[in-house]
Short mmCIF file of C-alpha atoms in Angstrom, two decimals:
data_model
loop_
_atom_site.label_atom_id
_atom_site.label_comp_id
_atom_site.label_asym_id
_atom_site.label_seq_id
_atom_site.Cartn_x
_atom_site.Cartn_y
_atom_site.Cartn_z
CA MET A 409 -0.21 0.24 0.10
CA ASN A 410 1.48 3.35 -0.84
CA LYS A 411 0.56 5.19 2.25
CA ARG A 412 2.67 5.56 5.62
CA GLU A 413 0.21 5.57 8.39
CA LEU A 414 1.01 7.47 11.69
CA GLU A 415 2.38 5.39 14.05
CA PRO A 416 0.65 5.62 17.48
CA GLY A 417 3.66 6.78 19.52
CA ILE A 418 3.89 10.23 17.82
CA HIS A 419 3.00 12.81 19.82
CA THR A 420 -0.15 14.37 19.07
CA GLU A 421 -1.10 16.32 22.06
CA LEU A 422 1.13 19.51 22.00
CA ASP A 423 -1.18 22.19 23.80
CA GLY A 424 1.26 23.31 26.17
CA GLU A 425 4.54 21.57 24.79
CA LEU A 426 7.46 22.99 23.19
CA THR A 427 6.89 21.79 19.13
CA TYR A 428 8.76 22.61 16.12
CA SER A 429 7.43 25.75 15.23
CA GLY A 430 8.17 27.35 18.73
CA TYR A 431 11.36 26.23 19.12
CA LEU A 432 12.63 27.68 16.08
CA ASP A 433 10.01 31.04 16.30
CA LEU A 434 8.72 30.05 12.85
CA GLY A 435 6.01 32.23 13.55
CA ARG A 436 8.12 35.29 13.28
CA LEU A 437 10.63 33.85 10.56
CA LEU A 438 8.39 33.02 7.68
CA ASN A 439 6.22 36.26 8.22
CA ALA A 440 9.90 38.22 8.33
CA GLN A 441 9.32 38.57 4.30
CA HIS A 442 7.55 42.03 3.45
CA PRO A 443 7.63 42.70 -0.57
CA LEU A 444 7.19 46.58 -1.27
CA SER A 445 6.27 46.40 -4.65
CA GLN A 446 2.77 47.17 -5.75
CA PRO A 447 1.32 45.46 -6.97
CA PRO A 448 3.36 42.51 -5.48
CA HIS A 449 5.66 41.22 -7.76
CA HIS A 450 6.32 37.56 -7.68
CA ASP A 451 9.74 37.91 -7.94
CA GLU A 452 10.52 40.12 -4.64
CA MET A 453 10.07 37.27 -2.52
CA LEU A 454 12.94 35.34 -4.01
CA PHE A 455 14.69 38.40 -3.49
CA ILE A 456 13.97 38.54 0.14
CA ILE A 457 14.50 35.31 1.06
CA GLN A 458 17.85 35.06 -0.96
CA HIS A 459 19.40 37.45 1.17
CA GLN A 460 17.57 36.45 4.81
CA THR A 461 19.17 33.17 4.35
CA ALA A 462 22.48 34.49 3.78
CA GLU A 463 22.08 36.72 6.20
CA LEU A 464 21.60 33.08 8.58
CA TRP A 465 24.46 31.58 7.13
CA PHE A 466 26.49 34.90 8.10
CA LYS A 467 25.34 34.74 11.64
CA LEU A 468 26.58 30.67 11.97
CA ILE A 469 29.67 31.78 10.15
CA LEU A 470 30.02 34.65 12.77
CA HIS A 471 29.43 32.22 16.04
CA GLU A 472 31.84 29.38 14.80
CA LEU A 473 34.48 32.03 13.82
CA GLY A 474 33.89 34.12 17.60
CA ALA A 475 34.68 30.61 18.72
CA ALA A 476 37.69 29.55 17.49
CA THR A 477 39.20 33.40 17.95
CA ALA A 478 38.72 32.36 21.27
CA TYR A 479 39.91 29.27 21.34
CA PHE A 480 43.25 30.92 19.90
CA GLN A 481 43.39 33.48 22.24
CA ARG A 482 43.55 30.13 24.63
CA ASP A 483 46.47 28.35 22.68
CA ASP A 484 44.18 25.67 22.00
CA PHE A 485 43.97 24.81 18.29
CA ALA A 486 42.89 21.09 18.41
CA PRO A 487 38.84 22.33 18.44
CA CYS A 488 39.63 24.80 15.86
CA SER A 489 40.00 22.02 12.80
CA LYS A 490 36.63 21.16 13.33
CA ILE A 491 35.06 24.97 13.27
CA PHE A 492 37.32 25.30 10.24
CA ALA A 493 35.41 22.51 8.41
CA ARG A 494 32.36 23.63 9.46
CA VAL A 495 32.83 27.40 8.18
CA LYS A 496 34.08 25.78 4.81
CA GLN A 497 30.80 23.62 4.56
CA VAL A 498 28.37 27.07 5.03
CA GLN A 499 30.42 28.78 2.53
CA GLN A 500 29.48 26.29 0.26
CA GLN A 501 25.60 27.18 1.32
CA LEU A 502 26.63 30.43 0.48
CA PHE A 503 28.07 30.43 -3.24
CA ASN A 504 25.61 27.53 -4.03
CA GLN A 505 22.70 29.38 -3.43
CA TRP A 506 23.80 32.36 -6.16
CA ALA A 507 22.26 29.61 -8.43
CA VAL A 508 19.01 30.54 -7.13
CA LEU A 509 19.21 34.37 -7.37
CA GLU A 510 20.59 33.11 -11.25
CA THR A 511 16.99 32.24 -11.82
CA LEU A 512 16.03 36.16 -11.97
CA THR A 513 16.06 37.57 -15.13
CA PRO A 514 17.21 41.44 -15.70
CA SER A 515 13.89 42.57 -16.58
CA GLU A 516 12.26 40.68 -13.68
CA TYR A 517 14.34 42.69 -11.41
CA ALA A 518 14.12 46.15 -12.94
CA GLU A 519 10.50 45.86 -12.34
CA PHE A 520 10.69 45.94 -8.91
CA ARG A 521 14.56 47.18 -7.87
CA GLY A 522 12.75 50.43 -7.67
CA VAL A 523 11.34 49.81 -3.97
CA LEU A 524 14.48 49.41 -2.56
CA GLY A 525 16.08 52.67 -2.49
CA HIS A 526 18.79 53.12 -0.98
CA ALA A 527 19.18 49.49 0.72
CA SER A 528 21.69 47.46 -0.26
CA GLY A 529 24.16 44.27 0.71
CA PHE A 530 26.61 46.43 1.38
CA GLN A 531 24.92 47.80 4.66
CA SER A 532 24.85 44.31 5.77
CA PHE A 533 25.90 44.70 9.76
CA GLN A 534 26.77 40.70 9.98
CA TYR A 535 28.82 41.13 6.52
CA ARG A 536 30.73 44.07 8.01
CA LYS A 537 31.90 42.50 10.99
CA LEU A 538 32.71 38.99 8.72
CA GLU A 539 34.98 41.02 7.02
CA PHE A 540 36.21 43.00 10.17
CA LEU A 541 36.84 39.92 11.25
CA LEU A 542 38.91 38.57 8.82
CA GLY A 543 40.95 41.41 9.08
CA ASN A 544 39.48 43.31 5.90
CA LYS A 545 39.55 46.23 8.29
CA GLU A 546 38.63 49.78 6.49
CA GLU A 547 37.47 52.51 8.97
CA GLY A 548 35.14 54.31 6.32
CA HIS A 549 32.91 51.32 5.86
CA VAL A 550 31.98 51.53 9.37
CA LYS A 551 29.72 55.40 8.59
CA VAL A 552 27.38 53.30 7.17
CA PHE A 553 25.74 52.44 10.21
CA ARG A 554 26.12 55.68 11.89
CA HIS A 555 21.99 55.59 12.23
CA GLU A 556 22.51 52.30 14.09
CA PRO A 557 24.43 53.33 17.34
CA ALA A 558 24.60 49.78 18.55
CA MET A 559 25.71 48.56 15.34
CA THR A 560 28.75 51.27 15.23
CA ALA A 561 29.76 50.83 18.77
CA GLU A 562 30.06 46.71 17.60
CA LEU A 563 31.97 47.37 14.55
CA GLU A 564 34.30 49.88 16.23
CA ARG A 565 35.18 47.68 18.67
CA ILE A 566 35.63 44.81 16.22
CA LEU A 567 37.97 47.27 14.09
CA ARG A 568 40.11 47.80 17.03
CA ASN A 569 40.67 44.43 17.86
CA PRO A 570 43.17 41.74 16.84
CA GLY A 571 41.28 39.38 13.92
CA LEU A 572 41.61 36.09 13.10
CA TYR A 573 44.42 35.77 11.91
CA ASP A 574 46.08 38.55 14.24
CA GLU A 575 45.14 35.84 17.07
CA PHE A 576 46.47 32.87 15.41
CA LEU A 577 49.73 34.86 14.96
CA ARG A 578 50.05 36.21 18.32
CA SER A 579 49.36 32.24 19.58
CA LEU A 580 52.40 31.10 17.41
CA ALA A 581 54.52 33.92 18.90
CA ARG A 582 53.65 32.94 22.78
CA ARG A 583 54.48 29.20 21.27
CA GLY A 584 58.15 30.51 20.00
CA PHE A 585 57.28 30.93 16.94
CA ALA A 586 59.78 34.35 15.68
CA VAL A 587 56.75 36.17 14.94
CA PRO A 588 57.90 40.08 14.49
CA GLU A 589 56.64 42.45 17.32
CA GLU A 590 54.79 44.76 14.57
CA ARG A 591 52.44 41.68 14.07
CA VAL A 592 52.32 41.07 17.69
CA GLU A 593 51.24 44.30 18.69
CA ARG A 594 49.68 46.92 16.58
CA ASP A 595 46.97 49.43 15.29
CA TRP A 596 44.49 46.33 14.45
CA SER A 597 41.89 48.93 12.94
CA GLN A 598 44.32 48.89 9.61
CA PRO A 599 43.95 46.16 7.27
CA TYR A 600 46.79 43.15 7.70
CA GLU A 601 49.88 43.51 5.72
CA ALA A 602 52.00 40.63 5.15
CA HIS A 603 55.34 40.53 6.69
CA PRO A 604 58.16 38.26 5.52
CA ALA A 605 59.42 37.16 8.93
CA VAL A 606 55.75 35.49 8.99
CA VAL A 607 56.29 33.94 5.80
CA ASP A 608 59.59 32.87 7.37
CA VAL A 609 57.70 30.92 10.43
CA LEU A 610 54.93 29.42 8.19
CA ARG A 611 58.03 27.58 5.89
CA THR A 612 59.24 26.29 8.98
CA VAL A 613 55.96 24.34 9.61
CA TYR A 614 55.09 23.72 5.84
CA GLU A 615 58.66 22.30 5.41
CA ASP A 616 57.88 19.74 8.30
CA PRO A 617 54.04 19.36 8.50
CA SER A 618 54.29 16.13 10.70
CA GLN A 619 55.99 17.91 13.28
CA TYR A 620 53.98 20.49 13.67
CA TRP A 621 50.78 18.79 12.40
CA GLU A 622 48.27 21.11 14.45
CA ILE A 623 49.54 24.27 13.31
CA TYR A 624 49.46 23.19 9.47
CA ASP A 625 45.88 21.65 9.75
CA VAL A 626 45.00 24.95 11.22
CA CYS A 627 46.57 26.36 8.31
CA GLU A 628 45.03 24.88 5.19
CA LYS A 629 41.96 25.16 6.76
CA LEU A 630 42.26 28.91 7.08
CA VAL A 631 43.39 28.58 3.22
CA ASP A 632 39.96 26.72 2.70
CA ILE A 633 38.36 29.60 4.34
CA GLU A 634 40.26 32.12 2.18
CA GLN A 635 39.33 30.22 -0.89
CA ASN A 636 36.01 30.07 -0.20
CA PHE A 637 35.16 34.01 0.55
CA GLN A 638 37.10 34.39 -3.05
CA ILE A 639 34.83 32.12 -4.96
CA TRP A 640 31.88 33.58 -2.86
CA ARG A 641 32.60 37.23 -3.62
CA PHE A 642 33.51 36.46 -7.53
CA ARG A 643 30.05 34.90 -7.53
CA HIS A 644 28.31 37.81 -6.40
CA LEU A 645 30.35 40.02 -9.06
CA LYS A 646 28.96 37.52 -11.62
CA ASN A 647 25.67 37.41 -10.73
CA VAL A 648 25.39 41.40 -10.20
CA GLU A 649 26.85 41.54 -13.47
CA ARG A 650 24.33 38.74 -14.95
CA ILE A 651 20.97 40.77 -13.83
CA ILE A 652 21.90 44.41 -13.86
CA GLY A 653 24.83 45.00 -16.32
CA PHE A 654 27.56 47.33 -15.24
CA LYS A 655 24.28 49.75 -13.45
CA PRO A 656 25.71 51.31 -9.97
CA GLY A 657 24.81 49.64 -7.24
CA THR A 658 21.71 50.49 -4.78
CA GLY A 659 23.67 51.88 -2.38
CA GLY A 660 25.62 54.09 -4.46
CA SER A 661 28.50 51.76 -5.66
CA SER A 662 30.09 51.72 -9.07
CA GLY A 663 28.82 48.19 -8.70
CA VAL A 664 30.21 45.46 -10.68
CA ASP A 665 33.90 47.57 -10.63
CA PHE A 666 33.55 48.18 -7.06
CA LEU A 667 32.69 44.13 -6.13
CA ARG A 668 35.57 43.73 -8.48
CA ARG A 669 38.35 45.09 -6.62
CA ALA A 670 37.00 43.29 -3.52
CA VAL A 671 37.99 39.69 -5.32
CA ASP A 672 41.60 40.04 -4.86
CA ILE A 673 41.86 40.97 -1.52
CA ARG A 674 44.33 38.68 0.82
CA LEU A 675 42.92 38.12 4.12
CA PHE A 676 46.07 35.65 4.94
CA PRO A 677 48.44 36.55 2.67
CA GLU A 678 51.56 34.68 4.21
CA LEU A 679 49.61 31.48 3.74
CA ILE A 680 49.42 31.95 0.02
CA MET A 681 53.46 33.15 -0.32
CA VAL A 682 54.93 30.64 1.78
CA ARG A 683 54.03 27.81 -1.10
CA THR A 684 56.68 29.89 -3.27
CA TYR A 685 59.38 28.98 -0.67
CA ILE A 686 58.54 25.37 0.15
CA ASP A 687 61.62 23.63 -0.97
CA ASN A 688 61.15 19.60 -2.13
#
């Protein structure tokens, strides 16, 4: 028989009980989509859910990388391997979901783009937190959030404290590696710049991974995270190019050209540079 009957043990009396919907707060989550187009445009729902989903994934990545940063501060690398493996899988979800938005045609988007006003993904608070945590810091970007004092304060805090890679290098220094002082203590509000002495430190690790396996494993997973981040940026660029061509962004940027300049930004530069100097 092509059916599945309800098993007698399945709970059906749920008054006063914690339910699936209640635990996930689906009443609010599934009613947080408010299309503005009039009459309602069918494809605006796709556009909203695409970005809301990305924000949920950003929240999880921030949760995980915050934990990894704390482990680095305690010189405990072992848990970071699993954390970074999870972040890598979340990143896969993020850049795979661009394929969903690519089903939106240029003409369909043009029909409701006007309702966005100046709203733009560049104004994503969580994305900016993520960029800052990964080391791509630019104080001017905080200005976008001046209308939200709590957001501004949080971004200022992250801006002026060591990021993920900074804490990684500081931990290596505490372990006795010759990380230069200007990378152990510096102006954390500035973007990270590569240092040849850090390349030398990493070369020691990469030329004997069995001796430094825990560090080597973390290094490779950081490379995974950076590579996936670059792929996500590139996919974003191509998605925008495909849908709006070379129009300016709704937030006032030049659009595709602005996104293209982000693709080549290095987050953990010495982890790539070291490969040039590894001997057989």
